[in-house]
mmCIF file of C-alpha atoms in Angstrom:
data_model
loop_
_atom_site.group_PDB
_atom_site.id
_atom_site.type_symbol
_atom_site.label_atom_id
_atom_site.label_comp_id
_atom_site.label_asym_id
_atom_site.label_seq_id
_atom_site.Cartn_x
_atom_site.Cartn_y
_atom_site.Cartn_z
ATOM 1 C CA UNK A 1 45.185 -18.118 -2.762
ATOM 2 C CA UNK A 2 48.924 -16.554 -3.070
ATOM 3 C CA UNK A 3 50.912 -16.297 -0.388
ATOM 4 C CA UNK A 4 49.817 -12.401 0.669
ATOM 5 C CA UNK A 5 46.144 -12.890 -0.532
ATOM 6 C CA UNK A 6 43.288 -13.239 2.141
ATOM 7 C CA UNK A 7 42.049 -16.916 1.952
ATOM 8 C CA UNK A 8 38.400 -16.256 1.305
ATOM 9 C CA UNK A 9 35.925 -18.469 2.951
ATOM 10 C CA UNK A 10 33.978 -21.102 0.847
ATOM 11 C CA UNK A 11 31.067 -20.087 -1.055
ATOM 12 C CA UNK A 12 27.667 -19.890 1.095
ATOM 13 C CA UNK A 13 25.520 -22.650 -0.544
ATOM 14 C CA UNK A 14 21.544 -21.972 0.157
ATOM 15 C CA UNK A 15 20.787 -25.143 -0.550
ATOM 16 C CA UNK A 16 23.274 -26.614 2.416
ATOM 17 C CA UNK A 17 22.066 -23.842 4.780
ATOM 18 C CA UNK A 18 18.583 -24.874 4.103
ATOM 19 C CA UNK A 19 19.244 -28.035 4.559
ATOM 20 C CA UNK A 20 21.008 -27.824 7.309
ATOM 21 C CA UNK A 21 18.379 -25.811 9.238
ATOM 22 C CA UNK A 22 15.294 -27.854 7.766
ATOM 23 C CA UNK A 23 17.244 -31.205 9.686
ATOM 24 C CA UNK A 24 17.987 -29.315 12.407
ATOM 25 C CA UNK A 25 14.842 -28.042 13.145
ATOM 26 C CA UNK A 26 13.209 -31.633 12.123
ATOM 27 C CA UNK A 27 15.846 -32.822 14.380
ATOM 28 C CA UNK A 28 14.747 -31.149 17.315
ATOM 29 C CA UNK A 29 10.692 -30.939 16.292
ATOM 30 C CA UNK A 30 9.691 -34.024 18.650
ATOM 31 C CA UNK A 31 11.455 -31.955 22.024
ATOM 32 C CA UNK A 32 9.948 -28.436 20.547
ATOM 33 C CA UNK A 33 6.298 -30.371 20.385
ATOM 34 C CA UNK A 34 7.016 -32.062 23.587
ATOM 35 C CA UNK A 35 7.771 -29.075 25.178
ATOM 36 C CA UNK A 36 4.931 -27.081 24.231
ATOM 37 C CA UNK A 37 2.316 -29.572 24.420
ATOM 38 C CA UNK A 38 2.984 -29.899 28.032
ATOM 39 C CA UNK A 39 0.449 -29.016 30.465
ATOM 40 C CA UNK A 40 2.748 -27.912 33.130
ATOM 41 C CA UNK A 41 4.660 -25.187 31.175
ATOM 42 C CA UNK A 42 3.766 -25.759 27.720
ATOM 43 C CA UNK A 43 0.637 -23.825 25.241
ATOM 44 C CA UNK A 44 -2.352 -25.559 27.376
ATOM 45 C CA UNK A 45 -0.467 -24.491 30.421
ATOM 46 C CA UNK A 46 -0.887 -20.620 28.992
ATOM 47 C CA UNK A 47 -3.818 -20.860 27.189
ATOM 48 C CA UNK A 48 -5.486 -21.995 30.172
ATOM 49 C CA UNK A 49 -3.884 -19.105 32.074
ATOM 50 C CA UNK A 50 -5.147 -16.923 29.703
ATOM 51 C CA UNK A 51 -8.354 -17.988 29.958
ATOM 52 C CA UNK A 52 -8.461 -17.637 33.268
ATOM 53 C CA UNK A 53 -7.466 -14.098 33.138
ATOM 54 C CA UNK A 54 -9.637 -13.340 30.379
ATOM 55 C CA UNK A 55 -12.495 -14.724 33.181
ATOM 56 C CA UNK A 56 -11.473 -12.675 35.754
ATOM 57 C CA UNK A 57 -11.487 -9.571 33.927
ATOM 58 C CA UNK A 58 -14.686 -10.096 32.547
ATOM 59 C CA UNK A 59 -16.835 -11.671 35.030
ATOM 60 C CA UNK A 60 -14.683 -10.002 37.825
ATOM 61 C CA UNK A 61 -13.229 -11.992 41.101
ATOM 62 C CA UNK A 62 -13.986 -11.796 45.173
ATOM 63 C CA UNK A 63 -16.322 -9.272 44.895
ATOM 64 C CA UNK A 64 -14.627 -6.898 42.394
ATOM 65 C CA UNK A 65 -16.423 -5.919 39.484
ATOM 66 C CA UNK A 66 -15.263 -7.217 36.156
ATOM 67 C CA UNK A 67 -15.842 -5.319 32.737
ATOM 68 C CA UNK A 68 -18.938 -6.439 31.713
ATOM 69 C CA UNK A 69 -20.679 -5.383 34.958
ATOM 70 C CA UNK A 70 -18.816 -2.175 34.496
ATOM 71 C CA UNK A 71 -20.310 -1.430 31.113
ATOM 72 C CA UNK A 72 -23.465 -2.843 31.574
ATOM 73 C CA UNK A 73 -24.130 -0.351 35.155
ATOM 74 C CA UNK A 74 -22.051 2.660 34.490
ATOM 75 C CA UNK A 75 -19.929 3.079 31.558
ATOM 76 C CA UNK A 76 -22.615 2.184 29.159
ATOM 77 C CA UNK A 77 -25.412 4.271 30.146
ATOM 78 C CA UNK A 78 -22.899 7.180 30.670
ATOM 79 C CA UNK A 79 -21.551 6.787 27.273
ATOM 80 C CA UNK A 80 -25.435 6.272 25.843
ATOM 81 C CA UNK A 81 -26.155 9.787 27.352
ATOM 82 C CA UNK A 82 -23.427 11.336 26.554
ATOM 83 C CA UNK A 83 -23.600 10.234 23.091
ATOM 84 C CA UNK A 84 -27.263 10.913 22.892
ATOM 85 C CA UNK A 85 -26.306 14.581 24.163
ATOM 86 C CA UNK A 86 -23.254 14.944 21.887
ATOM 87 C CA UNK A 87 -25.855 14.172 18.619
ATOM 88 C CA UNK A 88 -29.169 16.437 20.005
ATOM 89 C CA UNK A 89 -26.245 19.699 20.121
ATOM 90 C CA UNK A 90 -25.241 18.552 16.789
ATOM 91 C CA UNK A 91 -28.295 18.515 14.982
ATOM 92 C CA UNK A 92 -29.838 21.615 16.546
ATOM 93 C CA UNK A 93 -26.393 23.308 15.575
ATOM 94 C CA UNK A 94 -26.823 21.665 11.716
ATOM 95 C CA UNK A 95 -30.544 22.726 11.754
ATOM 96 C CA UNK A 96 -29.423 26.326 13.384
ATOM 97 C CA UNK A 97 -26.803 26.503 10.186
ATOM 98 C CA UNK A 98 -29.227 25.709 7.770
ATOM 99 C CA UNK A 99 -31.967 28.558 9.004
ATOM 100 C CA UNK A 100 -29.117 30.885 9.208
ATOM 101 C CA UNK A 101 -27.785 30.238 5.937
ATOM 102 C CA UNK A 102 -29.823 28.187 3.644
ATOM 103 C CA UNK A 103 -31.639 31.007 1.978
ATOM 104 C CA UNK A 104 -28.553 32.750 1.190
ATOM 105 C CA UNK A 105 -27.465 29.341 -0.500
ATOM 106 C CA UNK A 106 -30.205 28.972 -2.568
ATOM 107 C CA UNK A 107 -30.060 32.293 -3.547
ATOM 108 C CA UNK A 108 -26.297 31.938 -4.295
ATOM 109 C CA UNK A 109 -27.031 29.309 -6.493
ATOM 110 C CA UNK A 110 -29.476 30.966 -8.403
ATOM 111 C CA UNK A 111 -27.571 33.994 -8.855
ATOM 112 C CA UNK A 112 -25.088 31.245 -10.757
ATOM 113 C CA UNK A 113 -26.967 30.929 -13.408
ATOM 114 C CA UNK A 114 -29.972 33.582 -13.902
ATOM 115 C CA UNK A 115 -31.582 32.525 -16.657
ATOM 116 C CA UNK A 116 -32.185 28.706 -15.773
ATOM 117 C CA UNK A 117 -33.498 30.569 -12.450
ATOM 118 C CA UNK A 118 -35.767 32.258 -14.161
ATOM 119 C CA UNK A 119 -36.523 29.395 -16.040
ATOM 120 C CA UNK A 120 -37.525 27.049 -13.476
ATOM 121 C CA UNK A 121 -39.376 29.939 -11.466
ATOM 122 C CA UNK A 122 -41.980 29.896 -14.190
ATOM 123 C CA UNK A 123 -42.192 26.754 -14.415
ATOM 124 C CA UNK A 124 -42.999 25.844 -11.411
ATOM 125 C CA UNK A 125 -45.774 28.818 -11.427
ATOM 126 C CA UNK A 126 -47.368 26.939 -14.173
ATOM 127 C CA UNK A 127 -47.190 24.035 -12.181
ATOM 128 C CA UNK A 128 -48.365 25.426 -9.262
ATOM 129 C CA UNK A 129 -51.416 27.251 -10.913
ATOM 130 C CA UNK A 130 -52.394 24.072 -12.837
ATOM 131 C CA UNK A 131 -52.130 21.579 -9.933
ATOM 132 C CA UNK A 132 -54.549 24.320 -8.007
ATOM 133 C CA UNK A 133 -57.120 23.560 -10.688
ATOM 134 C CA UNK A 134 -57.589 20.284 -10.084
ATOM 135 C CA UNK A 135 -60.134 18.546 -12.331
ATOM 136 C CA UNK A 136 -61.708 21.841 -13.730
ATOM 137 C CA UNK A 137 -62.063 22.308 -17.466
ATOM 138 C CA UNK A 138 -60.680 25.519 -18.705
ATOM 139 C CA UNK A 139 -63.883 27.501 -20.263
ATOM 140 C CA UNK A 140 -62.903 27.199 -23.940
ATOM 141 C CA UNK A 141 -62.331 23.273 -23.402
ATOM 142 C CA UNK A 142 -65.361 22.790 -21.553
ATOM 143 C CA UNK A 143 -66.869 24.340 -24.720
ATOM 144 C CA UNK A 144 -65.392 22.587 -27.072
ATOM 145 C CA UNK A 145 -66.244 18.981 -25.213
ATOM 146 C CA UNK A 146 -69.600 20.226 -25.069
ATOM 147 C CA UNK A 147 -70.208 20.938 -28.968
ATOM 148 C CA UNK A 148 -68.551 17.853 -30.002
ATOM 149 C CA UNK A 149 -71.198 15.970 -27.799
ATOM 150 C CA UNK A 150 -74.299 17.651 -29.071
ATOM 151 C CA UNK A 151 -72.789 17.465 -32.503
ATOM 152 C CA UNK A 152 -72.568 14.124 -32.170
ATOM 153 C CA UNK A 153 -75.538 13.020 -30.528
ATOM 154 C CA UNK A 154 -78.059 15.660 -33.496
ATOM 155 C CA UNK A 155 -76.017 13.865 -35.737
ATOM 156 C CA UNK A 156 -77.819 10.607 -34.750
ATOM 157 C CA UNK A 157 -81.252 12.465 -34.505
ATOM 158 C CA UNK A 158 -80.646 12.685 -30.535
ATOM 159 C CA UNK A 159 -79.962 15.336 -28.369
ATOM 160 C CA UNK A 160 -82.891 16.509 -26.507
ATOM 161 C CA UNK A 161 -83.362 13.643 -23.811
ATOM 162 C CA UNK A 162 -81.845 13.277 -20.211
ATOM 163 C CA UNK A 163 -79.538 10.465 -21.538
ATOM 164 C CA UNK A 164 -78.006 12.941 -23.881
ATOM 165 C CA UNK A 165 -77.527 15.476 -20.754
ATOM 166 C CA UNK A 166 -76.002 11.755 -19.163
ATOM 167 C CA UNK A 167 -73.939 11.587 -21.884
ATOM 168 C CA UNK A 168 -72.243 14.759 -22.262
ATOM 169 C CA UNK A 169 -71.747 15.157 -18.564
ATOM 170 C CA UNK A 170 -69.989 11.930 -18.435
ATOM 171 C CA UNK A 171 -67.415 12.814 -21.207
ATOM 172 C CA UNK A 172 -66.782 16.072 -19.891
ATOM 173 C CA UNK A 173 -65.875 14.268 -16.947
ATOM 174 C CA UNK A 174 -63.780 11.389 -17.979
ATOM 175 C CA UNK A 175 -61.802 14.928 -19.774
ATOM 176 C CA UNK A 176 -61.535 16.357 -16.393
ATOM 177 C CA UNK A 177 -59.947 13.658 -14.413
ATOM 178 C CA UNK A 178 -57.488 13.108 -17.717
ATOM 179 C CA UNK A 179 -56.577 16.520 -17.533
ATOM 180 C CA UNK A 180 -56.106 16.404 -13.607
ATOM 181 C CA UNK A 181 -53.617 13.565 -14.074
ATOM 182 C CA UNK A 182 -51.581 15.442 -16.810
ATOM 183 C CA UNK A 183 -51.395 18.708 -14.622
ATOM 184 C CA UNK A 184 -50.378 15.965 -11.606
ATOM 185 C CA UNK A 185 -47.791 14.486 -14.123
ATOM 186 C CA UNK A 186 -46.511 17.946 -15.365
ATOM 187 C CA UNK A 187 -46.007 18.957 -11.697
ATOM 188 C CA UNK A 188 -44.192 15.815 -10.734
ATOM 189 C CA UNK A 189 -41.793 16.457 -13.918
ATOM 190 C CA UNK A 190 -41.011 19.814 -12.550
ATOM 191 C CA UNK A 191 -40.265 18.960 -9.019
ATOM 192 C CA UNK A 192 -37.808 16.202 -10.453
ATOM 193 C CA UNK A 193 -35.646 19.275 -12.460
ATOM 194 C CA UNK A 194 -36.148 21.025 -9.070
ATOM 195 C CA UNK A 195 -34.379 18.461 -7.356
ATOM 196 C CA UNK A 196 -31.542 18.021 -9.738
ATOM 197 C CA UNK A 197 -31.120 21.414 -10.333
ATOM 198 C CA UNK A 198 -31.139 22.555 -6.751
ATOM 199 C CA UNK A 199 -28.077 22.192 -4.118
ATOM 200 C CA UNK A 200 -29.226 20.211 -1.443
ATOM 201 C CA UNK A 201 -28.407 23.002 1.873
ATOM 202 C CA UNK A 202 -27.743 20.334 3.945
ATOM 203 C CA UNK A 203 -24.872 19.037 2.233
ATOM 204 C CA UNK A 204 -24.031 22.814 0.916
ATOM 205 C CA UNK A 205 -23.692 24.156 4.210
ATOM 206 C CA UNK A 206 -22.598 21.189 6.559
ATOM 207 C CA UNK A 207 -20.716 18.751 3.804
ATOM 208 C CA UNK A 208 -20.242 15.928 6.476
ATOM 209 C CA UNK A 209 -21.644 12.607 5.051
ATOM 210 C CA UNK A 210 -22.594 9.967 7.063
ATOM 211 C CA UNK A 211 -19.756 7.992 9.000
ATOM 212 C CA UNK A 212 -20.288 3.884 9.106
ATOM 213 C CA UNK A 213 -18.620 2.065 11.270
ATOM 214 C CA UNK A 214 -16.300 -0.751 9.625
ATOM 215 C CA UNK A 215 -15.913 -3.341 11.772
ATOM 216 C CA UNK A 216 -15.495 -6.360 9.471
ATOM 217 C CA UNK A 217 -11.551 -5.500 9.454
ATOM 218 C CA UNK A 218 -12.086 -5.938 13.808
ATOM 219 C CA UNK A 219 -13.365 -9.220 13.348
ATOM 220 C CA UNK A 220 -10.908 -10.242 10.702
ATOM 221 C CA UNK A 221 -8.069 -8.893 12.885
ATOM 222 C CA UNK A 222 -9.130 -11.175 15.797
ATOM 223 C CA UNK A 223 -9.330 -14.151 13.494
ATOM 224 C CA UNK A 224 -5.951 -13.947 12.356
ATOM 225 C CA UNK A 225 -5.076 -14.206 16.024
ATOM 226 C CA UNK A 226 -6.076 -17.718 15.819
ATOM 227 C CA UNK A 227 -3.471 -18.906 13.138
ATOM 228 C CA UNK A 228 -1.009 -21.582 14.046
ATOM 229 C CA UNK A 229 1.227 -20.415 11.799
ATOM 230 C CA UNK A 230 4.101 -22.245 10.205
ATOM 231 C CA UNK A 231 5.564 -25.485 12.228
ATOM 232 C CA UNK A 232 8.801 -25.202 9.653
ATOM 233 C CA UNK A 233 10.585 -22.360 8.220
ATOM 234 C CA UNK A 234 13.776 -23.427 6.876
ATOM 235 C CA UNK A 235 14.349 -19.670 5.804
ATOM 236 C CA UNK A 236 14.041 -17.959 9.676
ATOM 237 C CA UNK A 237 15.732 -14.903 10.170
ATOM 238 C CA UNK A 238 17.769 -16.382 12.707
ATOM 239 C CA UNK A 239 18.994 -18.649 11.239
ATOM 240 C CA UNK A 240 20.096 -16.695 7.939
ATOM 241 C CA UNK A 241 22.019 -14.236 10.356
ATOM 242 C CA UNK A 242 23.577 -16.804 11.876
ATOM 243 C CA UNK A 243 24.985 -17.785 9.077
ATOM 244 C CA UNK A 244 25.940 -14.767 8.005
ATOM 245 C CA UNK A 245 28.088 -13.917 11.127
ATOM 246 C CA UNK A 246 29.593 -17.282 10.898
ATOM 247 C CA UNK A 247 30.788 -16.057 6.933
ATOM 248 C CA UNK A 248 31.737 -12.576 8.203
ATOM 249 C CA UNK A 249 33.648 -13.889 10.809
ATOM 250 C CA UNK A 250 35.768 -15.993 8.800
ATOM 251 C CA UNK A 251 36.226 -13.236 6.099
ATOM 252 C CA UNK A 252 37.083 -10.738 8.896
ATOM 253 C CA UNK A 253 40.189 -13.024 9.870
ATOM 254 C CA UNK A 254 41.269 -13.941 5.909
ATOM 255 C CA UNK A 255 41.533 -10.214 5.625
ATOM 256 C CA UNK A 256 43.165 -9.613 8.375
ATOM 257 C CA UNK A 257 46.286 -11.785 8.197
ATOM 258 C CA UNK A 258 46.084 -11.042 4.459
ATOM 259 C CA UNK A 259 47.283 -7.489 5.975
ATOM 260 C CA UNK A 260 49.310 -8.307 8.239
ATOM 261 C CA UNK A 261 51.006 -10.209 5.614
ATOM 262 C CA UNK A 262 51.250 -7.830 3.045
ATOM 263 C CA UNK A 263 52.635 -5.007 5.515
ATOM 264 C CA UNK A 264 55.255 -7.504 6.062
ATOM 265 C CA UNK A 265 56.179 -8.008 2.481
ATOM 266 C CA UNK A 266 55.690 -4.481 1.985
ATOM 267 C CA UNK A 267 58.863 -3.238 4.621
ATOM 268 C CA UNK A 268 60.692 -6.053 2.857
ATOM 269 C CA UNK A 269 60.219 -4.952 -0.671
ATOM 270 C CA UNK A 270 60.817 -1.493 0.741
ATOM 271 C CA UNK A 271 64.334 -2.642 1.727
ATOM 272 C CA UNK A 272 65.139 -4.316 -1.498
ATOM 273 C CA UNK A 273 63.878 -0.775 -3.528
ATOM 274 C CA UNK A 274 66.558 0.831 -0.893
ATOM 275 C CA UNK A 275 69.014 -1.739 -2.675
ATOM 276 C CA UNK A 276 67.786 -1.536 -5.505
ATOM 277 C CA UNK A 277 68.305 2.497 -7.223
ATOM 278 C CA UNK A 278 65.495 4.399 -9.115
ATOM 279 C CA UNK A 279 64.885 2.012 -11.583
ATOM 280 C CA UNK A 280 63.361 -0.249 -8.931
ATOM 281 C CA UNK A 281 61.265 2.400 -7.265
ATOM 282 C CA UNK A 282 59.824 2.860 -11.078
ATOM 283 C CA UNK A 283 59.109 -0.764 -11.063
ATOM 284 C CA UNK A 284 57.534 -0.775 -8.132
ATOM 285 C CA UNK A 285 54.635 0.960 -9.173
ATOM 286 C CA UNK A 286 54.232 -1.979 -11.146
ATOM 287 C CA UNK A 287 50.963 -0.139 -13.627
ATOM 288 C CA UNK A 288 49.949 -3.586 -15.324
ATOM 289 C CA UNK A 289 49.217 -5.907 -12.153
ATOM 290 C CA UNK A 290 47.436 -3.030 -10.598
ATOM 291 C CA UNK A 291 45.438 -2.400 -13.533
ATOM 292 C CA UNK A 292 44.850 -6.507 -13.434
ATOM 293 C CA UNK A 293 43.913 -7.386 -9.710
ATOM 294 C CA UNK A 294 43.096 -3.447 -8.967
ATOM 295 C CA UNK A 295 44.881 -1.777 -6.256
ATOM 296 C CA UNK A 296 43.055 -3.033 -3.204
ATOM 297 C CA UNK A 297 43.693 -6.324 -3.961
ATOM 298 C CA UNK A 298 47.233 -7.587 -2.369
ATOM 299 C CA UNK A 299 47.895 -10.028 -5.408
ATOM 300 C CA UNK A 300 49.711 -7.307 -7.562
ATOM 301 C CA UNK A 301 51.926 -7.148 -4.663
ATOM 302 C CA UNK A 302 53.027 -10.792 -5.054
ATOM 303 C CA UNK A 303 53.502 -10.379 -8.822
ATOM 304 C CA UNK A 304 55.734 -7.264 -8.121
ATOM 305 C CA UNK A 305 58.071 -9.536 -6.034
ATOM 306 C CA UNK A 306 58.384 -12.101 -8.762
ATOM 307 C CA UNK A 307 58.652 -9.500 -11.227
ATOM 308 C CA UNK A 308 61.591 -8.394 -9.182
ATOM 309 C CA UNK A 309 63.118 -11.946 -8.081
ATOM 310 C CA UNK A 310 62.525 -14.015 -10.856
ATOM 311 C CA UNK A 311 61.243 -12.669 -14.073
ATOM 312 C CA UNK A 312 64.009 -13.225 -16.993
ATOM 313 C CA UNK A 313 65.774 -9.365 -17.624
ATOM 314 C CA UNK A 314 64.357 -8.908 -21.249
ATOM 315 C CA UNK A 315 60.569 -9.377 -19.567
ATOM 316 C CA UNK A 316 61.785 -6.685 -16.708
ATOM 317 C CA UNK A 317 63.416 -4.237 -19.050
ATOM 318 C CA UNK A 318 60.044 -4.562 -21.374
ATOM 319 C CA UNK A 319 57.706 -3.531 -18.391
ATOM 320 C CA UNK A 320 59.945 -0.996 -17.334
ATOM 321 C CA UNK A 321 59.856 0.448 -21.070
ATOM 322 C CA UNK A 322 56.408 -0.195 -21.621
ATOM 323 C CA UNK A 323 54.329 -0.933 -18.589
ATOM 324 C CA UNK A 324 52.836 2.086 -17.616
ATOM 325 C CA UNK A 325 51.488 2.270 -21.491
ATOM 326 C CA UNK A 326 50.562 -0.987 -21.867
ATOM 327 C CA UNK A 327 48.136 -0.727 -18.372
ATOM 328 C CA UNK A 328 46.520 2.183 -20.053
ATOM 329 C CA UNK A 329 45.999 0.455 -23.099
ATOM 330 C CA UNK A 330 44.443 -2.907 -20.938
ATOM 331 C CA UNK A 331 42.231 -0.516 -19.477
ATOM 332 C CA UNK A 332 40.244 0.335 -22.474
ATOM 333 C CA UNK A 333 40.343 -3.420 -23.920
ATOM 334 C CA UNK A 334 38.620 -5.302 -20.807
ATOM 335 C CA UNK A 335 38.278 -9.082 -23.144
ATOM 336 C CA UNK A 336 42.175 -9.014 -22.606
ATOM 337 C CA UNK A 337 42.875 -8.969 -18.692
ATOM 338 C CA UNK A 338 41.468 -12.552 -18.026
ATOM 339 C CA UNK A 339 44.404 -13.936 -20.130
ATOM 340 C CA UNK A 340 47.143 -11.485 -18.851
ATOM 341 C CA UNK A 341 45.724 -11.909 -14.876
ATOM 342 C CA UNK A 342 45.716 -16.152 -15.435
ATOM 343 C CA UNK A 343 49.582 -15.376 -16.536
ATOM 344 C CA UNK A 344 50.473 -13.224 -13.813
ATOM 345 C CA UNK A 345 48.358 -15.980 -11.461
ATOM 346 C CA UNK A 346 50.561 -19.109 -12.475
ATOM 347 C CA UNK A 347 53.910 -16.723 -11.830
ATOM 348 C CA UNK A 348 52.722 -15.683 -8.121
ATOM 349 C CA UNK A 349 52.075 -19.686 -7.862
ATOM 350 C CA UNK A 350 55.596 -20.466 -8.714
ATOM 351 C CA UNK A 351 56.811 -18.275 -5.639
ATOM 352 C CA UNK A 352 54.558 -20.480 -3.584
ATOM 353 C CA UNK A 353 56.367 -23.904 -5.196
ATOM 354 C CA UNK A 354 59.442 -22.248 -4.691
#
């Protein structure tokens, strides 16, 4: 870079830094195995620790209970009792609930809608009177079975003898236990609507459903436990913020003998405006390199000295005319600033030859 500019550190390739890492970690894989496969300080070494832990808390050690004896003789039947307590004061406070207030419900709901309540109410009292009959024939039926019978049987120059009496008892009969079915169907039928058409009081007055206890997502959790995981990972945090730092780092120090530079050039070309009368201190603001590198960047600095050491008097006395136009005009036509900044680039280089 120029000669006040921060030299920026090399581009971060992420194919080097994974490289890099993936040998250095293949590098050192055969120590990292060696290490933990040990069975002085390596994973055997712990797991066997562990397992003896485990053991002792379990099974317990030198006489002291370990948590299986503990739950099978006192925390478990505790806990049964208590639970078995905790759901007897539940339910009697439910069924208490529902006494108190389940009639009111029902009759809640019913006031909703009246006349489906008064539909269903009769209803169900013709279900309820039918059902009660059983297999009886209604009078007029029992009539009716009976003349079609005789009709029949004087039609075939019968009637008078004990199989007609047979007959006619049996068909009456046969009607009877079809007619108990129906009134058995009808009354099913109705309690159905009943049910759909009824709040349940349970669920009106407690609304708690019934809790299940998940513990596939336990088991699962546990599993995982058990995963080696990854022997390789080229793309570890640590070593992405290492490399990082080590960037930062360098950047940090470009920029800051990039300033210390420019504050130097800056009291000099402070002098030289002294020198120089108001013309120069118009110069210096120098609106078309600014516009080009922007005015955090230190480069528009180093054109501003060539501008004022070396550029030919007819380019000087243009940009003094001109300049501050010009920059406003270059910063409405962006396509243009490439060619102007790769100009004012090879003039800042020539200071550098010089």
């Amino acid at each position: 870079m120029g000669m006040y500019a921060p030299d920026m550190p090399k581009p971060q390739s992420y194919a080097q830094q994974i490289g890099d890492t993936l040998e250095t970690q293949i590098e050192l894989a055969p120590d990292k195995y060696a290490a933990e496969a040990s069975d002085e300080y390596g994973r055997p070494a712990y797991a066997q620790l562990d397992l003896r832990i485990l053991r002792e808390t379990m099974m317990g050690k030198d006489g002291q209970p370990g948590l299986l004896e503990l739950y099978e003789n006192e925390v478990m039947p505790r806990l049964g009792q208590a639970e078995a307590n905790a759901r007897r004061v539940a339910r009697e406070a439910d069924i208490s609930d529902v006494e108190d207030l389940g009639v009111r419900a029902s009759e809640a709901f019913k006031a909703a809608n009246p006349e489906q309540a008064a539909l269903m109410d009769e209803l169900n009292a013709q279900a309820m009177s039918e059902l009660s009959s059983g297999a009886s024939l209604p009078p007029a039926l029992a009539r009716e079975m009976e003349q079609q019978v005789r009709s029949a049987q004087a039609a075939r120059g019968m009637g008078f003898g004990m199989a007609d009496v047979g007959q006619e008892a049996l068909v009456k009969g046969l009607q009877a236990e079809q007619l108990q079915r129906r009134r058995q169907g009808f009354a099913q039928q109705i309690a159905g609507m009943n049910a759909a058409n009824t709040q349940d009081p349970f669920m009106a007055i407690l609304g708690r459903p019934g809790v299940n206890v998940n513990q596939a997502g336990m088991i699962a959790g546990q599993g995982q436990g058990m995963n080696p995981g990854n022997v390789f990972n080229p793309e570890s945090a640590y070593a992405g913020s290492l490399y990082a730092n080590n960037f930062n780092a360098a950047s940090n120090a470009a920029i800051a003998a990039a300033n210390n530079r420019t504050e130097l050039a800056g009291a000099g070309l402070g002098a030289a405006g002294d020198l120089g009368g108001s013309w120069m201190m118009a110069s210096a603001l120098c609106w078309v390199a600014r516009e080009v590198y922007g005015e955090d960047n230190p480069q528009w600095i180093c054109f501003r000295r060539w501008l004022l050491s070396k550029a030919p008097n007819w380019l000087l006395n243009l940009y003094k005319k001109h300049g501050e136009k010009f920059a406003g005009w270059l910063s409405k036509n962006e396509w243009l600033k490439p060619a102007v900044r790769k100009f004012m680039d090879s003039r800042i280089k020539s200071l550098e030859i010089a």
